XYZ file of C-alpha atoms in Angstrom:
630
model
C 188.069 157.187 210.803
C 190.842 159.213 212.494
C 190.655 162.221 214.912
C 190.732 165.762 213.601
C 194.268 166.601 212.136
C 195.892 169.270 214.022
C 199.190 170.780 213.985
C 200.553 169.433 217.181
C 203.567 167.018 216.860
C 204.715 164.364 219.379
C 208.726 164.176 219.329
C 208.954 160.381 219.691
C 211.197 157.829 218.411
C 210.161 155.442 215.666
C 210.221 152.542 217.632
C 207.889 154.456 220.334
C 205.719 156.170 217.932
C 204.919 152.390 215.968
C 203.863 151.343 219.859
C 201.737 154.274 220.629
C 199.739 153.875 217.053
C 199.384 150.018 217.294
C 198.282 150.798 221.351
C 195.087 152.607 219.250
C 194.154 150.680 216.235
C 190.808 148.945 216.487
C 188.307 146.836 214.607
C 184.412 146.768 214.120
C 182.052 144.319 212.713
C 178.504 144.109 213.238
C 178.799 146.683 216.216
C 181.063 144.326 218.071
C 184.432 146.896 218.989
C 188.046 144.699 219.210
C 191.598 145.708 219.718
C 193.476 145.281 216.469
C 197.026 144.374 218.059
C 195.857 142.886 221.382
C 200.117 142.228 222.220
C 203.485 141.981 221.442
C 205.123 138.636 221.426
C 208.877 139.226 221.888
C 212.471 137.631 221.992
C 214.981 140.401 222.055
C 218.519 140.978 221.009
C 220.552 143.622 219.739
C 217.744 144.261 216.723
C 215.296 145.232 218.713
C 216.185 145.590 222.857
C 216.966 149.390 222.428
C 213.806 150.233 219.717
C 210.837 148.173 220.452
C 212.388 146.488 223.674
C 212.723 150.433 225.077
C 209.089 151.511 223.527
C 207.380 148.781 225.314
C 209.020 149.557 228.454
C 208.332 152.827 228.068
C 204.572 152.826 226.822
C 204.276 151.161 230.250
C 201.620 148.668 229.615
C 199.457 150.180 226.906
C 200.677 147.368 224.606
C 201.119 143.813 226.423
C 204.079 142.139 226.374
C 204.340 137.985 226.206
C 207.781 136.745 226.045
C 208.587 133.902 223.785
C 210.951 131.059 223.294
C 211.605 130.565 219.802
C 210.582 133.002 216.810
C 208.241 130.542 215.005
C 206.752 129.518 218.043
C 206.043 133.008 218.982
C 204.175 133.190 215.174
C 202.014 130.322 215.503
C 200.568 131.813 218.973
C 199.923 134.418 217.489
C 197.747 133.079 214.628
C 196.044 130.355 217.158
C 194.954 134.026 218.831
C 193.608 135.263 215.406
C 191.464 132.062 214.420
C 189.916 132.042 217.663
C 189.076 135.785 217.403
C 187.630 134.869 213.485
C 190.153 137.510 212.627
C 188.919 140.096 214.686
C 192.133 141.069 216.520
C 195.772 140.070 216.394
C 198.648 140.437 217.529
C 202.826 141.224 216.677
C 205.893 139.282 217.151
C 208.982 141.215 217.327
C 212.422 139.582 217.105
C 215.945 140.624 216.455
C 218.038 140.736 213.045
C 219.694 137.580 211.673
C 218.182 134.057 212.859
C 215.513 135.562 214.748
C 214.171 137.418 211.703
C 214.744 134.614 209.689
C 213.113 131.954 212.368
C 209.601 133.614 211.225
C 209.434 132.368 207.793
C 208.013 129.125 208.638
C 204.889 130.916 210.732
C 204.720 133.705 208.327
C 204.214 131.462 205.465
C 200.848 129.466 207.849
C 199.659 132.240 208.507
C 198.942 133.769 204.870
C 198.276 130.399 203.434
C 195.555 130.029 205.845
C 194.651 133.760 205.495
C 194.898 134.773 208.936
C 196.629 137.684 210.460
C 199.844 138.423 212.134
C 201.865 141.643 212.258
C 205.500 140.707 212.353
C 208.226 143.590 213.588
C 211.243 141.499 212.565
C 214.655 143.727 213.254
C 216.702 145.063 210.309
C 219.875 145.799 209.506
C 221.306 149.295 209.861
C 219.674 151.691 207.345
C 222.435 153.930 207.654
C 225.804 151.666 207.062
C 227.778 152.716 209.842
C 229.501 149.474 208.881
C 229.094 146.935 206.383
C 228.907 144.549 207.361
C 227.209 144.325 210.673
C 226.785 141.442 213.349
C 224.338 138.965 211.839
C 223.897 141.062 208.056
C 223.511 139.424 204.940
C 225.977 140.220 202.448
C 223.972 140.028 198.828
C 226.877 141.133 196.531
C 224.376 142.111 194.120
C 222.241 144.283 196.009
C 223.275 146.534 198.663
C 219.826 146.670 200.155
C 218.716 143.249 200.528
C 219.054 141.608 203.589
C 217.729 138.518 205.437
C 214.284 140.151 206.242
C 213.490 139.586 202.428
C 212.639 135.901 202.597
C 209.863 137.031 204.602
C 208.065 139.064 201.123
C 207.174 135.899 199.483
C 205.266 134.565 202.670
C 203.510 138.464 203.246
C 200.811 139.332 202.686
C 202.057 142.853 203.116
C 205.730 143.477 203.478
C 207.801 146.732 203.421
C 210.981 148.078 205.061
C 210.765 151.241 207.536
C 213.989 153.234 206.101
C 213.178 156.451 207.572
C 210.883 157.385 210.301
C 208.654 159.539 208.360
C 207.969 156.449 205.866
C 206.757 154.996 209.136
C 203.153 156.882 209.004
C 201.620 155.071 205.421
C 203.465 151.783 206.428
C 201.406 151.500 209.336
C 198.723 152.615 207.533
C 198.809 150.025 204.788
C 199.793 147.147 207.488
C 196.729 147.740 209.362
C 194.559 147.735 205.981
C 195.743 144.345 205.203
C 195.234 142.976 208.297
C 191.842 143.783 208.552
C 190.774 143.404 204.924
C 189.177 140.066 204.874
C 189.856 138.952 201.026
C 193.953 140.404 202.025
C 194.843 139.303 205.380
C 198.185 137.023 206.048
C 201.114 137.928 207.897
C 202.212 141.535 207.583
C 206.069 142.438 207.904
C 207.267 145.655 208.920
C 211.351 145.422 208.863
C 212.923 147.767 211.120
C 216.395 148.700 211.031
C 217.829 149.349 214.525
C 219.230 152.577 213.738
C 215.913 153.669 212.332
C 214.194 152.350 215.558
C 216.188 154.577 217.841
C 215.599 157.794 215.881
C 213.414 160.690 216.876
C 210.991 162.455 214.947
C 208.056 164.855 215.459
C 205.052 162.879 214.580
C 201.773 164.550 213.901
C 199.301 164.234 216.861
C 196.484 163.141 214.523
C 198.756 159.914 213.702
C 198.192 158.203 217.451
C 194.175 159.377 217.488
C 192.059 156.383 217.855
C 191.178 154.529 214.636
C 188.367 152.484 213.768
C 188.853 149.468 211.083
C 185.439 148.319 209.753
C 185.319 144.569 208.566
C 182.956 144.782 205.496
C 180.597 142.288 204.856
C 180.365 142.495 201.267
C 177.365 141.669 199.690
C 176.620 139.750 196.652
C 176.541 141.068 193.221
C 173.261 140.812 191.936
C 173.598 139.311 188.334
C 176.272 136.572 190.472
C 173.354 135.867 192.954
C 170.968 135.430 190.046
C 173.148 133.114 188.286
C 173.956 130.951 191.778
C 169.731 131.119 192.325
C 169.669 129.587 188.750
C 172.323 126.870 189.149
C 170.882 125.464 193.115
C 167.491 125.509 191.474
C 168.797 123.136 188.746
C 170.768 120.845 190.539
C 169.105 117.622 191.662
C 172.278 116.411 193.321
C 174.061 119.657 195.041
C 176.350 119.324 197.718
C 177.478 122.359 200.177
C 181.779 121.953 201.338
C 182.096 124.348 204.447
C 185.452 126.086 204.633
C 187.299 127.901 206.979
C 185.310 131.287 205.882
C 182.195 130.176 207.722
C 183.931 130.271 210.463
C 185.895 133.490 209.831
C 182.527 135.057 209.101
C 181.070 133.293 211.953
C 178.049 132.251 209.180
C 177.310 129.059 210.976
C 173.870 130.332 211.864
C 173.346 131.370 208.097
C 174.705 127.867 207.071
C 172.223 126.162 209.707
C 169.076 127.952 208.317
C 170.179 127.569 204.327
C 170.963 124.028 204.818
C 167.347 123.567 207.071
C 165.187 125.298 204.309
C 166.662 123.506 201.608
C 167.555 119.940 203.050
C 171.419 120.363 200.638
C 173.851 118.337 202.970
C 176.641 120.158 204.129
C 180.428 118.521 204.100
C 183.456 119.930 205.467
C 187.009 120.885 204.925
C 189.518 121.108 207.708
C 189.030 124.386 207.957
C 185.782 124.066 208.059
C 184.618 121.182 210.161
C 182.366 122.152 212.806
C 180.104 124.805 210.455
C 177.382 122.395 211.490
C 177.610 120.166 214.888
C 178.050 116.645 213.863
C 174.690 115.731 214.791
C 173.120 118.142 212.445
C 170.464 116.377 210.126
C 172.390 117.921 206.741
C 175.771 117.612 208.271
C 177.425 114.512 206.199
C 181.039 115.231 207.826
C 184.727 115.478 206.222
C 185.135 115.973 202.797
C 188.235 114.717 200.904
C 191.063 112.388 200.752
C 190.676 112.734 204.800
C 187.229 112.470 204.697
C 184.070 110.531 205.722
C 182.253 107.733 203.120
C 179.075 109.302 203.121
C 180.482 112.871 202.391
C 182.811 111.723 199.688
C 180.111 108.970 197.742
C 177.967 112.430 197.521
C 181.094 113.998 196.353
C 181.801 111.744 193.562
C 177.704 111.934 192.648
C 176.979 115.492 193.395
C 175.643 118.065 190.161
C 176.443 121.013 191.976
C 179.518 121.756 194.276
C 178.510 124.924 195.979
C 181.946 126.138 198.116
C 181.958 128.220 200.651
C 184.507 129.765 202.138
C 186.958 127.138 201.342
C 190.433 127.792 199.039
C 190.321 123.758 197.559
C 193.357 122.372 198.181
C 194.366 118.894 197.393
C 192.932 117.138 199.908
C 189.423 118.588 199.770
C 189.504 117.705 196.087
C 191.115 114.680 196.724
C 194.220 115.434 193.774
C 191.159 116.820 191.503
C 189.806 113.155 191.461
C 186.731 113.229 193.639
C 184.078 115.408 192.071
C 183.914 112.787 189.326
C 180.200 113.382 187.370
C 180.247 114.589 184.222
C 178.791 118.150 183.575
C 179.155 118.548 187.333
C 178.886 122.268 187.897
C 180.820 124.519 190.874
C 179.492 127.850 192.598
C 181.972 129.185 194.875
C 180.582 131.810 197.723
C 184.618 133.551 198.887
C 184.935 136.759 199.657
C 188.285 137.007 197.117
C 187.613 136.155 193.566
C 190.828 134.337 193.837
C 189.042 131.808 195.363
C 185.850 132.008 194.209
C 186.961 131.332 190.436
C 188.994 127.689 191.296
C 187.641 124.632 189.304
C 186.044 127.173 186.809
C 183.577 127.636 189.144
C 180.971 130.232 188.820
C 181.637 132.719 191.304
C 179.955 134.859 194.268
C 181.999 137.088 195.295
C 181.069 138.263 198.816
C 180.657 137.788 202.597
C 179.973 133.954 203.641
C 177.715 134.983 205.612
C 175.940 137.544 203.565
C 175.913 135.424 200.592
C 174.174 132.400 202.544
C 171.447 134.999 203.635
C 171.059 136.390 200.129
C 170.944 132.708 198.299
C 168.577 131.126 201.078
C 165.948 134.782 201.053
C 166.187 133.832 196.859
C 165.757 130.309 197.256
C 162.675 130.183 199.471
C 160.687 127.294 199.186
C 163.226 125.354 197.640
C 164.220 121.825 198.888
C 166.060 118.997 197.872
C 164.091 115.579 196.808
C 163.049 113.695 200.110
C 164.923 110.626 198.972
C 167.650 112.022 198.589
C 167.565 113.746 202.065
C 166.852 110.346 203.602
C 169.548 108.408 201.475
C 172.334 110.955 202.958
C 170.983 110.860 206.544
C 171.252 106.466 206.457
C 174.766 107.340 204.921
C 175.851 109.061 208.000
C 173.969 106.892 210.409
C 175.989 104.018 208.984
C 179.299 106.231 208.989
C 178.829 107.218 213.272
C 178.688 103.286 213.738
C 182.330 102.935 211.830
C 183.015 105.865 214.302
C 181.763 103.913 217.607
C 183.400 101.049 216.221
C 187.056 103.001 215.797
C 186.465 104.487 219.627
C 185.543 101.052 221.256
C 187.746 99.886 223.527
C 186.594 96.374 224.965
C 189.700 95.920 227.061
C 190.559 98.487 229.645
C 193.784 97.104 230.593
C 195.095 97.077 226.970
C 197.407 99.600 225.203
C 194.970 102.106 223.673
C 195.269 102.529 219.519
C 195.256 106.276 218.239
C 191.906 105.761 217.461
C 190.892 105.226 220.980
C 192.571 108.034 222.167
C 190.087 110.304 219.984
C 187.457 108.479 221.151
C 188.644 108.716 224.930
C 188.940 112.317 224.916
C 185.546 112.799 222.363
C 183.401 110.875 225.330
C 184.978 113.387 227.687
C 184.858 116.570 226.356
C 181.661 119.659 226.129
C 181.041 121.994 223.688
C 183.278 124.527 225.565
C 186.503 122.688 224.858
C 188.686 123.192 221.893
C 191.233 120.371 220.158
C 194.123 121.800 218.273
C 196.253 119.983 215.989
C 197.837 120.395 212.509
C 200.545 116.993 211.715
C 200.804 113.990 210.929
C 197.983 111.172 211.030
C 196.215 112.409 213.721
C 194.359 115.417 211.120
C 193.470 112.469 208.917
C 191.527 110.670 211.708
C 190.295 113.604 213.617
C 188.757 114.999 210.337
C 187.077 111.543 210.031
C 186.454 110.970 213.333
C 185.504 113.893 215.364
C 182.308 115.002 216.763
C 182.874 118.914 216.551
C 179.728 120.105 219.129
C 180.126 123.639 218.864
C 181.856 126.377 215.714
C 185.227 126.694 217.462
C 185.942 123.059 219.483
C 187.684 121.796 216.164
C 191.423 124.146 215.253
C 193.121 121.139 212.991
C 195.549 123.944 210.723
C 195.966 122.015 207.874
C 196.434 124.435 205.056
C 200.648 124.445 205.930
C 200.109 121.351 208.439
C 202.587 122.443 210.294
C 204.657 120.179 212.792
C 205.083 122.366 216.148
C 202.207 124.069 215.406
C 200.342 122.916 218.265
C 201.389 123.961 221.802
C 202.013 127.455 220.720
C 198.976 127.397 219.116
C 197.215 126.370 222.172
C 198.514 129.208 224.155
C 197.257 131.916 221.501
C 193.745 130.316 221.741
C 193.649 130.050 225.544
C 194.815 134.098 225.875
C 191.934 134.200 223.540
C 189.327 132.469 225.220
C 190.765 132.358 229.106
C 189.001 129.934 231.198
C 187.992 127.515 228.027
C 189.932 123.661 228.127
C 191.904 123.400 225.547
C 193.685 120.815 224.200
C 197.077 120.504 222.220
C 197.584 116.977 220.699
C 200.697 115.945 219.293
C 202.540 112.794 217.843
C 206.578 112.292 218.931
C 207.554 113.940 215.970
C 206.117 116.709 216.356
C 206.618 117.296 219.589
C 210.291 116.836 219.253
C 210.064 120.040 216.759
C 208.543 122.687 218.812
C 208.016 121.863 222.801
C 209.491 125.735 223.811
C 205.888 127.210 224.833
C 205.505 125.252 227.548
C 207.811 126.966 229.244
C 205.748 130.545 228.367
C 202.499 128.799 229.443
C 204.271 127.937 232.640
C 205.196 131.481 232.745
C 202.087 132.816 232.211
C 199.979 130.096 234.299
C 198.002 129.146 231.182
C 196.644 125.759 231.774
C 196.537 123.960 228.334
C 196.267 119.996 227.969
C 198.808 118.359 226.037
C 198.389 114.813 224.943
C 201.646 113.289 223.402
C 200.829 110.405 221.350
C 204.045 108.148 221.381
C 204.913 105.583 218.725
C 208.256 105.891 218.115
C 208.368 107.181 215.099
C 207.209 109.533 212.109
C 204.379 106.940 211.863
C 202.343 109.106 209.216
C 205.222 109.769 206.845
C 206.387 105.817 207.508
C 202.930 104.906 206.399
C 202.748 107.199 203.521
C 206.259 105.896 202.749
C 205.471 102.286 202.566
C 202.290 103.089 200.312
C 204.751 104.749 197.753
C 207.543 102.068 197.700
C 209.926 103.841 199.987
C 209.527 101.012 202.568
C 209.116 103.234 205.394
C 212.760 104.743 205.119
C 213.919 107.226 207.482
C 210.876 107.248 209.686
C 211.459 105.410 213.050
C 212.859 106.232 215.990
C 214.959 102.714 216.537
C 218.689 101.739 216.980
C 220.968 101.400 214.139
C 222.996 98.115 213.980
C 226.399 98.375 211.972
C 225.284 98.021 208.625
C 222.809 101.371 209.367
C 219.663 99.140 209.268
C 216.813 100.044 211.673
C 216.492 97.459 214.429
C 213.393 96.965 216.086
C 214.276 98.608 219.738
C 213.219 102.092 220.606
C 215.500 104.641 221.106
C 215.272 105.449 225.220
C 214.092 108.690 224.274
C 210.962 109.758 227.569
C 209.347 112.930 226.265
C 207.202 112.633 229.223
C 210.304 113.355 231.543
C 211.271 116.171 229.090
C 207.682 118.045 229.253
C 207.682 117.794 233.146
C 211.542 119.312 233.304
C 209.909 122.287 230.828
C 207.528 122.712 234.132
C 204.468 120.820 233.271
C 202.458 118.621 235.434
C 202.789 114.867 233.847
C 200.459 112.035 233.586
C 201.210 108.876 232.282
C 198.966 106.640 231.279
C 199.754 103.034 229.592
C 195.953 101.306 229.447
C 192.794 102.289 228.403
C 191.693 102.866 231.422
C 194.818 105.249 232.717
C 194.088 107.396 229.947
C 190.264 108.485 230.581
C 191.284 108.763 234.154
C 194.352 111.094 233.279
C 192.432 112.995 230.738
C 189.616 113.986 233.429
C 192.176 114.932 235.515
C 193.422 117.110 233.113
C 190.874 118.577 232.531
C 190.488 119.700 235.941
C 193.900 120.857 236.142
C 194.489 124.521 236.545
C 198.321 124.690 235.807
C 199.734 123.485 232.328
C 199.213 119.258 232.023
C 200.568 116.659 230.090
C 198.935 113.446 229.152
C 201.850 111.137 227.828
C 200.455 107.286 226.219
C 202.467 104.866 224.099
C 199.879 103.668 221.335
C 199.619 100.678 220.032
C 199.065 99.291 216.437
C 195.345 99.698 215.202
C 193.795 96.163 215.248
C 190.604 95.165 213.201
C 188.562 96.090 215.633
C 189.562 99.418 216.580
C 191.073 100.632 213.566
C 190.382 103.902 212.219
C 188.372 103.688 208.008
C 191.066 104.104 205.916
C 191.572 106.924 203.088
C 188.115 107.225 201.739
C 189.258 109.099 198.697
C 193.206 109.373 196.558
C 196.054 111.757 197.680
C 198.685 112.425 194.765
C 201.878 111.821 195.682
C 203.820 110.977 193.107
C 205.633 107.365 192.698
C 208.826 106.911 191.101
C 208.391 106.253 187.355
C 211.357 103.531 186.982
C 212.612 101.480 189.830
C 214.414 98.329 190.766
C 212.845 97.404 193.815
C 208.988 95.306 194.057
C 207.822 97.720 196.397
C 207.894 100.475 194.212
C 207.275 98.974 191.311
C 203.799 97.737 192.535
C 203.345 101.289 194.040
C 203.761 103.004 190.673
C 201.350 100.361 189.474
C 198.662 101.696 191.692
C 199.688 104.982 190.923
C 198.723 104.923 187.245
C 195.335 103.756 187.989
C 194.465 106.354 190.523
C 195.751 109.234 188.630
C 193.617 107.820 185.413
C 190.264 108.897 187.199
C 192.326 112.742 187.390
C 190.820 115.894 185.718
C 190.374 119.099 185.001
C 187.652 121.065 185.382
C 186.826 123.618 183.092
């Protein structure tokens, strides 16, 4: 809804008038009122210092203003901000032309993949040509009017070019309909050529008039819902997989009272771990190659595979080997068909949240067999004791494994914190692992797993939800690819945990490696002798040094027992603190379950080495149990 059109005009350039309309854009859902673009992340240079840079300046506050360190950084903020808002609100990165434009691919593409929304204000090249070519341009010899800005359309949800300032007004327009349409939303680029920025233009008043942006619930289609009835009331084996639309459609309450009345235990993807606490009589945990026994032996037995809210990537299907009955059956609940057709399934197209409320209204009465029920509850019993077993520590003065970190910060936390993280092996064993106690405590973004994802990430959530502990964890490697934000939480006095994981290495990928006959090459962080092999010594390489001269409080902690007693203390802390630990190797006692269910990566076919040879070997048999469902 927009104000009453008039004939007044506000002389303005573009630059200014794209500040003042984003200043009054605003969403609605359920009668809860949010600001659409909440702020402007920023780095500026000559791209954008005298358009946006002078608007912001200028609008004086109506639009906040966080300054960034690196582009992709400044992206991934922004999306931590939109998952912990489920979507509600955003908010824009600007950046100059060239490799600032350019340094947003990488965030652009997370965000669409995992469907949430960022508005991204990347800098163009002049739209005029005063000369060609200009400082940082592009020079496509086949197409005058391409220019860096156009590796960002394949990763958009939305994407178009503001040429003139008049084209300006249905831009907008469209960039704010994407961001708030639900089945749409993904990064959304508006590229703004400098000139363009600067120019004036009389606007029409009604274009800066407050504007409402309703977030439909859509409701089910009633020959779909009869068809889904039809299918739960048939299945003798179904099994729910929570994804990350629960969440975005906060439908945890809907998913607590469906999976109550009908006793159907509920697993999780990633995305959507924590749609049920962990202690939740249906709630049978992870789901997929990273997933939990009990969760994935219901998997391989279930009928009925009712989705919701969940895209199926590879690792909730396990590489399409997992859901292994014959005749099994899916039923998808997505609010895009897109999604709600995968594996053939049949589909319900509509609101997580509505749909739940729909199917459990038509389903009333109906309950799974008792026997069942109690065979999936002993399942998980037995599965929390493998989980007590991969927290224990017996010695407090030893070297804590991975696992015990979890299971040192698990014991510690409340429902109020949150745990972000998105590479390496740590997703793989908090998705196993973790106790989620509340809808929002578990942000693992693994739909791009994205190394550096993390401490930016931590930042957007904690503007988000101020006052709320939250925690960034992060292995060596990926710390080493994206540590700027500290010095913006510093800035800003936001006081996120970090917890850096040390073990010298790209320990995930060297796993992975080995498993595939690569023989872990390329993965450490050790001394090269003369012939370029990998010695066993440690580069001297203190991250913990390099986090404190970024500004942040560090402790260190090499037992057991330092690490609960620097991870209360961080928790306590009200500036920005680092918890730094060197793991050590998982032993029998402590060490996290392994893989529960296949990944596909693919082995190399012919070889000379035995390492790969044997790998391809157990290849061929895991890829056998593969297929297609139609």
């Amino acid at each position: 809804m927009s104000s009453t059109p008039t004939s007044a005009t506000r002389r303005l350039t573009t630059a200014q008038a794209l500040v003042a309309f984003l200043a009054r854009q605003y969403t609605v859902r359920d009668g809860e009122r949010h600001r659409l673009i909440d702020a402007v992340w920023g780095i500026f240079g000559h791209g954008n210092v005298a358009g946006l840079g002078q608007a912001l300046v200028e609008a004086d506050g109506a639009l906040r203003y966080v300054q960034g360190r690196s582009e992709q950084a400044m992206v991934h903020a922004a999306v931590g901000y939109a998952r912990q808002c489920d979507r509600l609100s955003a908010q824009a990165v600007t950046t100059s032309i060239g490799p600032g434009a350019t340094n947003l691919v990488t965030g652009a593409a997370l965000a669409t993949v995992n469907r949430l929304p960022v508005l991204l204000l990347p800098g163009d090249t002049f739209a005029t040509r005063p000369a060609d070519p200009v400082l940082q341009q592009l020079e496509a010899r086949t197409a005058g009017d391409v220019s860096v800005n156009d590796a960002l359309r394949p990763v958009s949800a939305y994407f178009d070019r503001i040429t003139r300032p008049e084209a300006l007004v249905p831009a907008a327009l469209a960039a704010m309909r994407v961001l708030t349409d639900p089945a749409e939303t993904g990064a959304v680029t508006l590229a703004l050529p400098q000139d363009v920025q600067a120019e004036a233009y009389d606007w029409p008043e009604e274009f800066f008039g407050e504007r409402v942006w309703r977030i439909r619930r859509q409701a089910p289609d009633p020959a779909e819902l009869a068809d889904a009835v039809r299918l739960v009331r048939e299945a003798e084996r179904p099994l729910l997989v929570a994804g990350g639309g629960v969440h975005h459609s906060r439908a945890e309450e809907a998913l607590d009272a469906f999976a109550g009345a009908s006793g159907i235990p509920v697993a999780s993807t990633q995305a959507g771990k924590g749609s049920l606490p962990y202690d939740h009589p249906c709630d049978v945990g992870a789901v997929g190659h990273t997933g939990t026994a009990p969760a994935n032996a219901l998997a391989r037995e279930a009928d009925l595979v009712i989705g919701v809210g969940t895209r199926w990537s590879d690792f909730s299907t396990a590489s399409s080997t997992l859901f292994a009955r014959p005749g099994v059956r899916f039923l998808n609940l997505n609010v895009t068909g897109f999604d709600a057709h995968k594996l053939a399934a049949h589909p319900l197209v509509a609101d997580a949240r509505t749909a739940l409320e729909a199917l459990a209204d038509a389903l009333a009465g109906h309950r799974v067999e008792a026997a069942y029920a109690a065979d999936y509850r002993a399942a998980k019993e037995r599965w929390e004791e493998r989980v007590t077993a991969a927290f224990a520590a017996p010695d407090d003065t030893a070297r804590p494994t991975q696992g015990q970190v979890v299971g040192a910060l698990d014991a510690l936390v409340t429902a109020d914190d949150i745990v972000i993280n998105a590479a390496g092996s740590l997703p793989g064993d908090l998705h196993k692992l973790w106790r989620a106690r509340s809808r929002d405590q578990y942000h693992v973004e693994y739909g791009y797993s994205c190394m550096g994802y993390e401490i930016p990430a931590a930042i957007g959530v904690l503007t988000a939800a101020p006052g709320r502990p939250v925690w960034a964890l992060v292995g060596d490697g990926t710390y080493l690819m994206n540590p700027t934000e500290i010095v913006t939480a510093v800035q800003e006095r936001l006081p996120f945990k970090l917890v850096i994981l040390q073990n010298h290495g790209y320990a995930s990928i060297g796993g992975l490696s080995a498993s595939v006959g690569a023989e872990g090459y390329g993965t450490a962080y050790r001394f090269r002798d003369a012939a370029g092999a990998y010695t066993g010594e440690p580069l001297p390489v203190d991250l913990a040094a390099n986090a404190a001269a970024l500004g942040m409080r560090v402790l260190r902690a090499k037992t057991v027992g330092d690490l609960r007693e620097a991870l209360a203390a961080a928790r306590a802390a009200d500036a920005p603190t680092c918890v730094y630990v060197e793991t050590e190797t998982p032993d029998t006692v402590s060490a996290v379950p392994p893989a529960q269910a296949w990944w596909d990566v693919p082995v190399a076919e012919t070889a000379s080495r035995r390492a790969a040879l044997l790998a391809r070997e157990a290849y061929d048999r895991e890829r056998a149990a593969r297929r297609r469902h139609l």
